[in-house]
Amino acid sequence: MAQVMFDPSLQQDVRLRLFERMVILRRFEKRVYDLFLEGFVKGTSHLSIGQEAIAAGFGEAMQASDWTFATYRGHAHTLSRGVEMAPVMAELMGRVGGLMGGKGGSMHLTSVDHGMMGSYAIVGAHLPIAVGAALSAKYRKSNQVAVCFFGDGTTNIGAFHEALNFAAVYDLPVVFVCENNLYMEYTSIHDVTAVEHPAADRAASYGLERIIVDGNDVSEMYRVAQERLQWARAGQGPSLIEAMTYRHNGHSRADPGKYRPDTEVAAWMQRDPIPAYRRRLELEGVAVALLDEIEERVAVAVDEATEVAKASPPPPADLAWRDVWSDGGWQWRS
Amino acid sequence: MAELSYREAVYRALAQEMERDERVVFLGEDVAKAGGVFKATSGLLDRFGPGRVIDTPISEQAILGALMGAAMTGLRPVAEIMYSDFFGVCWDIVANQMAKTRYMTNGQVTIPVVIRSGNGGGLRFGAQHSQSIENWAMAVPGLKVALPSTPHDLIGLFAAAVRDDDPVIFLESKSLYATKDEVADGEIVESLGRARLVRSGTDVTIVTIGAMVHRSREAADRLAQEFGIDCAVIDLRTLVPLDIGTVLASVGETSRLFTVEENPQLCGWGAEVVSIVSDEGFYTLDGPPVRITTPHIPLPAAAELEDQVIPSVDRIVEVIMKRVG
Ligand SMILES: Cc1ncc(C[n+]2csc(CCOP(=O)(O)OP(=O)(O)O)c2C)c(N)n1
Ligand SMILES: [Mg+2]
């Protein structure tokens, strides 16, 4: 993969925002991991540490009215749409101040006001749902684009194939982004997939371009995101992007990820997207002080969000009975 | 007033709602150009165009996922799942996604969808094209379930379903498509969660739904004529919401409860009705509540076998006679 070491076309403010977005995702999730080990974050949590460039690049490129559909590994995509840290943190802790009042949890982060249309915990389900949003955008001529993020493992479930065909048949404005981190939960994607590139090698089946990008290069992610969003807005139909990346942590919770060879882990740690981008910005002449200031600002924000979340009480009991139905209640008899 | 078949009522119901609200779009397999496998939607494509009446690939997850995504973003879409047996490949989207997303998101998301489907037996199609799946659907919190038994109710309940902000599983009885009834002109809108008293009676309450409504009424007529047993027949019309109030009121007068259900026995909707009446109407009962259902077996294809297992007029008469007469 050819490395573009200098990208003068990007405005400095865009570059700094890309950097800041990644730093937010990284520092937030490192805190989540600590809080999980301390017992504050309950249940489960799937971190995107190592994969931040994808969410950051798209978050920067998307318009406010565009839609994100993510998986259970959705903290990064939620924050990257501009959702505040504190309600996300509180949701992970099961507090009433959480993004969904504590009713959804880590795997279902949603903020419709930010275009974050949900995090889905059944593999593959949200691809057809994103297709439906795109159908509605096309029907209403609203110029919105649905962006759907999922993993390599998701390319082997039927819903992936149904959704791609469906989107292609009706030329719908949806961008499918496969974050190929080389593993499903604990099994290498290569062991269970008939082709080398689980997403890109299937693109031709649906008349789509074969697109593979370095998912650890945030400016490349930003570029491809802009290009594909534009493609969708121009009425050219869906795109399927395979972004090569790697998760630093295990699949979820405290999984140590022992099924991955040490050399592989070490090689990918060398390709950590955040220090790499920082080095590049420094080479491009961005002042070190400016980058340090971003790091510090984010560190303070994470501390503050943690305190706000910890101070939020558990949800009141009656919340369990709310919003089963659109009338706000749970009654099924009349 | 015009005589309309249950099949023709499907067209009229869709046309009524699509004419009224351009957010209503309709998608499914073979529904547009071909007019549907039951020929219930012929003419819709010509009237509303390919942007609103959409032929889809054989992709139930994509159809229903698209329905949900479209509903989340401002449309009020309707899908057809050809045979309700095919819900077997739909449940993730229906039960995990549509039914739960409002709740999980603390009310941020609204999913006004209607899934129409041909349900039930009587057409000799065998075990994979004859099932009554209403009990599958009502077991999932977050889904409403409607089963119209007449052309009028098909239109009125469909209109209510389209206008409702929650997901509605709308089960049309395949065996009723050819049946006809008088239907008033003009707009028809009913409400979800309101049972209909098909026949009043003082001795026995029969609670039923869908295709079984007609058999129950015929049985009630025979029981009255031949044995002097006067049966009230209640068509629940929707299982969720469940109009248990109407059932309790009737049992309060008759003191006897029978359910007539097309679904297989275990966990059929009647079990829930009997359970509530036993709890809340116990002291009004003069005898045990009795369920008349299809036995807990897959449905056979041959006419003689299928007719033997789905509740028939004869069986309903016989059971009620034996228990009450
Ligand atoms: C239908 C379904 N099957 C299995 C699971 C359990 N599961 C959760 S995450 C996961 C791995 C998914 O891998 P991938 O798509 O590569 O995403 P990643 O976790 O690597 O981001 C599995 C098997 C599930 N949630 N849904
Ligand atoms: Mg993976």
Coordinates of N, CA and C in Angstrom, one line a residue, chain B residues 193-295:
Chain B
G193 N -57.3 -3.7 19.3 CA -57.6 -3.9 20.7 C -59.1 -3.8 21.0
R194 N -60.0 -4.0 20.1 CA -61.4 -4.0 20.3 C -62.0 -5.2 19.7
A195 N -62.5 -6.1 20.6 CA -63.2 -7.3 20.0 C -64.5 -7.0 19.5
R196 N -65.1 -7.9 18.7 CA -66.4 -7.7 18.1 C -67.3 -8.9 18.6
L197 N -68.5 -8.5 19.0 CA -69.4 -9.5 19.4 C -70.1 -10.0 18.1
V198 N -69.8 -11.2 17.7 CA -70.3 -11.7 16.4 C -71.8 -12.2 16.6
R199 N -72.0 -12.8 17.8 CA -73.3 -13.3 18.1 C -73.5 -13.2 19.6
S200 N -74.6 -12.7 20.0 CA -74.8 -12.7 21.5 C -75.4 -14.0 21.9
G201 N -75.2 -14.3 23.2 CA -75.7 -15.6 23.7 C -75.6 -15.6 25.2
T202 N -76.4 -16.4 25.8 CA -76.5 -16.4 27.3 C -75.9 -17.6 28.0
D203 N -75.7 -18.7 27.2 CA -75.3 -20.0 27.9 C -73.8 -20.2 27.9
V204 N -73.1 -19.8 26.8 CA -71.7 -20.2 26.6 C -71.0 -19.0 25.9
T205 N -69.7 -18.7 26.3 CA -69.0 -17.7 25.5 C -67.9 -18.5 24.7
I206 N -68.0 -18.3 23.4 CA -66.9 -18.8 22.5 C -66.0 -17.6 22.1
V207 N -64.7 -17.8 22.4 CA -63.8 -16.7 22.0 C -62.9 -17.3 20.9
T208 N -62.8 -16.5 19.8 CA -62.1 -17.0 18.6 C -61.5 -15.9 17.8
I209 N -60.9 -16.2 16.7 CA -60.3 -15.2 15.8 C -60.0 -15.7 14.4
G210 N -59.9 -14.9 13.5 CA -59.5 -15.3 12.1 C -60.5 -16.2 11.5
A211 N -60.0 -17.2 10.7 CA -60.9 -18.1 10.0 C -61.8 -18.9 10.9
M212 N -61.4 -19.1 12.2 CA -62.3 -19.8 13.1 C -63.5 -19.1 13.5
V213 N -63.6 -17.8 13.3 CA -64.8 -17.0 13.6 C -66.0 -17.6 12.9
H214 N -65.8 -17.9 11.6 CA -67.0 -18.4 10.8 C -67.4 -19.8 11.2
R215 N -66.4 -20.6 11.6 CA -66.8 -22.0 12.0 C -67.5 -21.9 13.4
S216 N -67.0 -21.0 14.2 CA -67.6 -20.8 15.6 C -69.1 -20.3 15.4
R217 N -69.3 -19.4 14.5 CA -70.6 -18.9 14.4 C -71.6 -19.9 13.9
E218 N -71.1 -20.7 12.9 CA -71.9 -21.8 12.3 C -72.2 -22.8 13.4
A219 N -71.2 -23.1 14.2 CA -71.4 -24.1 15.3 C -72.4 -23.5 16.3
A220 N -72.3 -22.2 16.6 CA -73.2 -21.6 17.6 C -74.7 -21.7 17.0
D221 N -74.8 -21.4 15.7 CA -76.2 -21.5 15.2 C -76.7 -22.9 15.3
R222 N -75.9 -23.9 15.0 CA -76.4 -25.3 15.2 C -76.7 -25.7 16.6
L223 N -75.8 -25.2 17.5 CA -76.0 -25.5 18.9 C -77.4 -24.9 19.4
A224 N -77.7 -23.8 18.9 CA -79.0 -23.1 19.3 C -80.1 -23.9 18.7
Q225 N -80.0 -24.2 17.4 CA -81.2 -24.8 16.7 C -81.4 -26.2 17.2
E226 N -80.3 -27.0 17.2 CA -80.4 -28.4 17.5 C -80.5 -28.8 19.0
F227 N -79.8 -28.0 19.8 CA -79.7 -28.4 21.2 C -80.2 -27.3 22.2
G228 N -80.6 -26.1 21.6 CA -81.0 -25.1 22.5 C -80.0 -24.5 23.4
I229 N -78.7 -24.6 23.0 CA -77.6 -23.9 23.7 C -77.3 -22.6 23.0
D230 N -77.4 -21.6 23.8 CA -77.2 -20.2 23.2 C -75.8 -19.7 23.5
C231 N -75.1 -19.6 22.4 CA -73.6 -19.2 22.5 C -73.4 -17.8 22.1
A232 N -72.6 -17.1 22.9 CA -72.1 -15.8 22.4 C -70.8 -16.1 21.7
V233 N -70.5 -15.4 20.6 CA -69.3 -15.6 19.8 C -68.5 -14.3 19.8
I234 N -67.3 -14.3 20.3 CA -66.5 -13.1 20.3 C -65.3 -13.2 19.3
D235 N -65.2 -12.3 18.4 CA -64.1 -12.3 17.5 C -63.1 -11.3 18.1
L236 N -62.0 -11.8 18.6 CA -61.0 -10.9 19.3 C -60.4 -9.9 18.3
R237 N -60.3 -10.2 17.1 CA -59.7 -9.3 16.0 C -58.3 -9.0 16.2
T238 N -57.8 -8.7 17.4 CA -56.4 -8.5 17.6 C -56.0 -9.3 18.9
L239 N -54.9 -10.0 18.9 CA -54.4 -10.7 20.0 C -53.6 -9.8 20.9
V240 N -52.9 -8.9 20.3 CA -52.2 -7.8 21.0 C -52.5 -6.5 20.3
P241 N -53.1 -5.6 21.0 CA -53.7 -5.7 22.3 C -54.8 -6.7 22.4
L242 N -55.0 -7.2 23.6 CA -56.0 -8.2 23.8 C -57.2 -7.6 24.6
D243 N -58.4 -7.7 23.9 CA -59.6 -7.1 24.6 C -60.2 -8.1 25.5
I244 N -59.5 -8.3 26.6 CA -59.9 -9.3 27.6 C -61.1 -8.8 28.4
G245 N -61.3 -7.5 28.4 CA -62.5 -6.9 29.0 C -63.8 -7.4 28.4
T246 N -63.9 -7.5 27.1 CA -65.1 -8.0 26.5 C -65.3 -9.5 26.8
V247 N -64.2 -10.2 26.9 CA -64.3 -11.7 27.2 C -64.8 -11.8 28.6
L248 N -64.2 -11.1 29.6 CA -64.6 -11.2 31.0 C -66.1 -10.8 31.2
A249 N -66.5 -9.8 30.4 CA -67.9 -9.3 30.6 C -68.9 -10.4 30.1
S250 N -68.5 -11.1 29.0 CA -69.4 -12.1 28.4 C -69.4 -13.3 29.3
V251 N -68.2 -13.7 29.8 CA -68.2 -14.9 30.7 C -68.9 -14.6 32.0
G252 N -69.0 -13.3 32.4 CA -69.7 -12.9 33.5 C -71.2 -13.2 33.3
E253 N -71.7 -13.2 32.1 CA -73.1 -13.5 31.8 C -73.3 -15.0 31.6
T254 N -72.4 -15.7 30.9 CA -72.6 -17.0 30.5 C -72.1 -18.1 31.5
S255 N -71.0 -17.7 32.2 CA -70.3 -18.6 33.1 C -69.6 -19.8 32.5
R256 N -69.5 -19.8 31.1 CA -68.8 -20.9 30.5 C -67.9 -20.3 29.4
L257 N -66.7 -20.8 29.3 CA -65.7 -20.2 28.3 C -65.2 -21.3 27.4
F258 N -65.2 -21.2 26.1 CA -64.6 -22.0 25.1 C -63.8 -21.2 24.2
T259 N -62.5 -21.6 23.9 CA -61.8 -20.9 22.9 C -61.7 -21.8 21.7
V260 N -61.8 -21.2 20.5 CA -61.6 -22.0 19.2 C -60.4 -21.4 18.5
E261 N -59.3 -22.2 18.4 CA -58.0 -21.7 17.9 C -57.5 -22.5 16.8
E262 N -57.0 -21.9 15.8 CA -56.4 -22.6 14.6 C -55.0 -23.1 15.0
N263 N -54.3 -22.3 15.9 CA -52.9 -22.6 16.1 C -52.8 -23.9 16.9
P264 N -51.6 -24.6 16.8 CA -51.4 -25.8 17.6 C -51.5 -25.5 19.1
Q265 N -51.8 -26.6 19.8 CA -52.3 -26.4 21.2 C -51.3 -25.7 22.1
L266 N -50.1 -26.2 22.2 CA -49.2 -25.7 23.2 C -48.9 -24.2 23.0
C267 N -49.1 -23.4 24.1 CA -48.9 -22.0 24.1 C -49.8 -21.2 23.1
G268 N -50.9 -21.8 22.6 CA -51.8 -21.1 21.8 C -52.4 -19.9 22.5
W269 N -52.9 -18.9 21.8 CA -53.4 -17.7 22.5 C -54.5 -18.0 23.5
G270 N -55.2 -19.1 23.2 CA -56.3 -19.4 24.1 C -55.8 -19.7 25.5
A271 N -54.6 -20.3 25.6 CA -54.1 -20.6 27.0 C -54.0 -19.3 27.8
E272 N -53.6 -18.2 27.1 CA -53.5 -16.9 27.8 C -54.9 -16.4 28.2
V273 N -55.8 -16.6 27.3 CA -57.2 -16.1 27.6 C -57.7 -16.9 28.8
V274 N -57.6 -18.2 28.8 CA -58.1 -19.1 29.8 C -57.4 -18.8 31.1
S275 N -56.1 -18.5 31.1 CA -55.4 -18.2 32.3 C -55.9 -16.9 32.9
I276 N -56.2 -15.9 32.1 CA -56.7 -14.6 32.7 C -58.1 -14.8 33.3
V277 N -58.9 -15.5 32.5 CA -60.3 -15.7 32.9 C -60.3 -16.5 34.2
S278 N -59.5 -17.5 34.3 CA -59.4 -18.4 35.5 C -59.0 -17.5 36.7
D279 N -58.1 -16.6 36.5 CA -57.6 -15.8 37.5 C -58.7 -14.7 37.9
E280 N -59.1 -14.0 36.9 CA -59.9 -12.8 37.2 C -61.4 -13.0 37.1
G281 N -61.8 -14.1 36.5 CA -63.3 -14.4 36.4 C -63.6 -15.7 37.1
F282 N -62.8 -16.2 38.0 CA -62.9 -17.6 38.5 C -64.3 -17.8 39.1
Y283 N -64.8 -16.9 39.9 CA -66.0 -17.1 40.6 C -67.3 -16.9 39.7
T284 N -67.0 -16.4 38.5 CA -68.2 -16.4 37.6 C -68.3 -17.7 36.8
L285 N -67.3 -18.5 36.8 CA -67.3 -19.7 36.0 C -68.2 -20.8 36.7
D286 N -68.9 -21.5 35.8 CA -69.7 -22.7 36.3 C -69.1 -24.0 35.9
G287 N -68.0 -23.9 35.1 CA -67.3 -25.2 34.7 C -66.0 -24.8 34.1
P288 N -65.1 -25.8 33.9 CA -63.8 -25.5 33.4 C -63.8 -24.9 32.1
P289 N -62.9 -23.9 31.8 CA -62.7 -23.3 30.5 C -62.1 -24.4 29.6
V290 N -62.6 -24.5 28.3 CA -62.1 -25.5 27.4 C -61.5 -24.9 26.2
R291 N -60.4 -25.5 25.7 CA -59.8 -25.0 24.5 C -60.0 -26.0 23.4
I292 N -60.5 -25.5 22.2 CA -60.6 -26.3 21.0 C -59.6 -25.8 20.1
T293 N -58.6 -26.6 19.8 CA -57.4 -26.2 19.0 C -57.0 -27.2 17.9
T294 N -56.1 -26.9 17.1 CA -55.4 -27.9 16.3 C -54.5 -28.6 17.2
P295 N -54.4 -30.0 17.1 CA -53.5 -30.7 18.0 C -52.1 -30.2 17.8

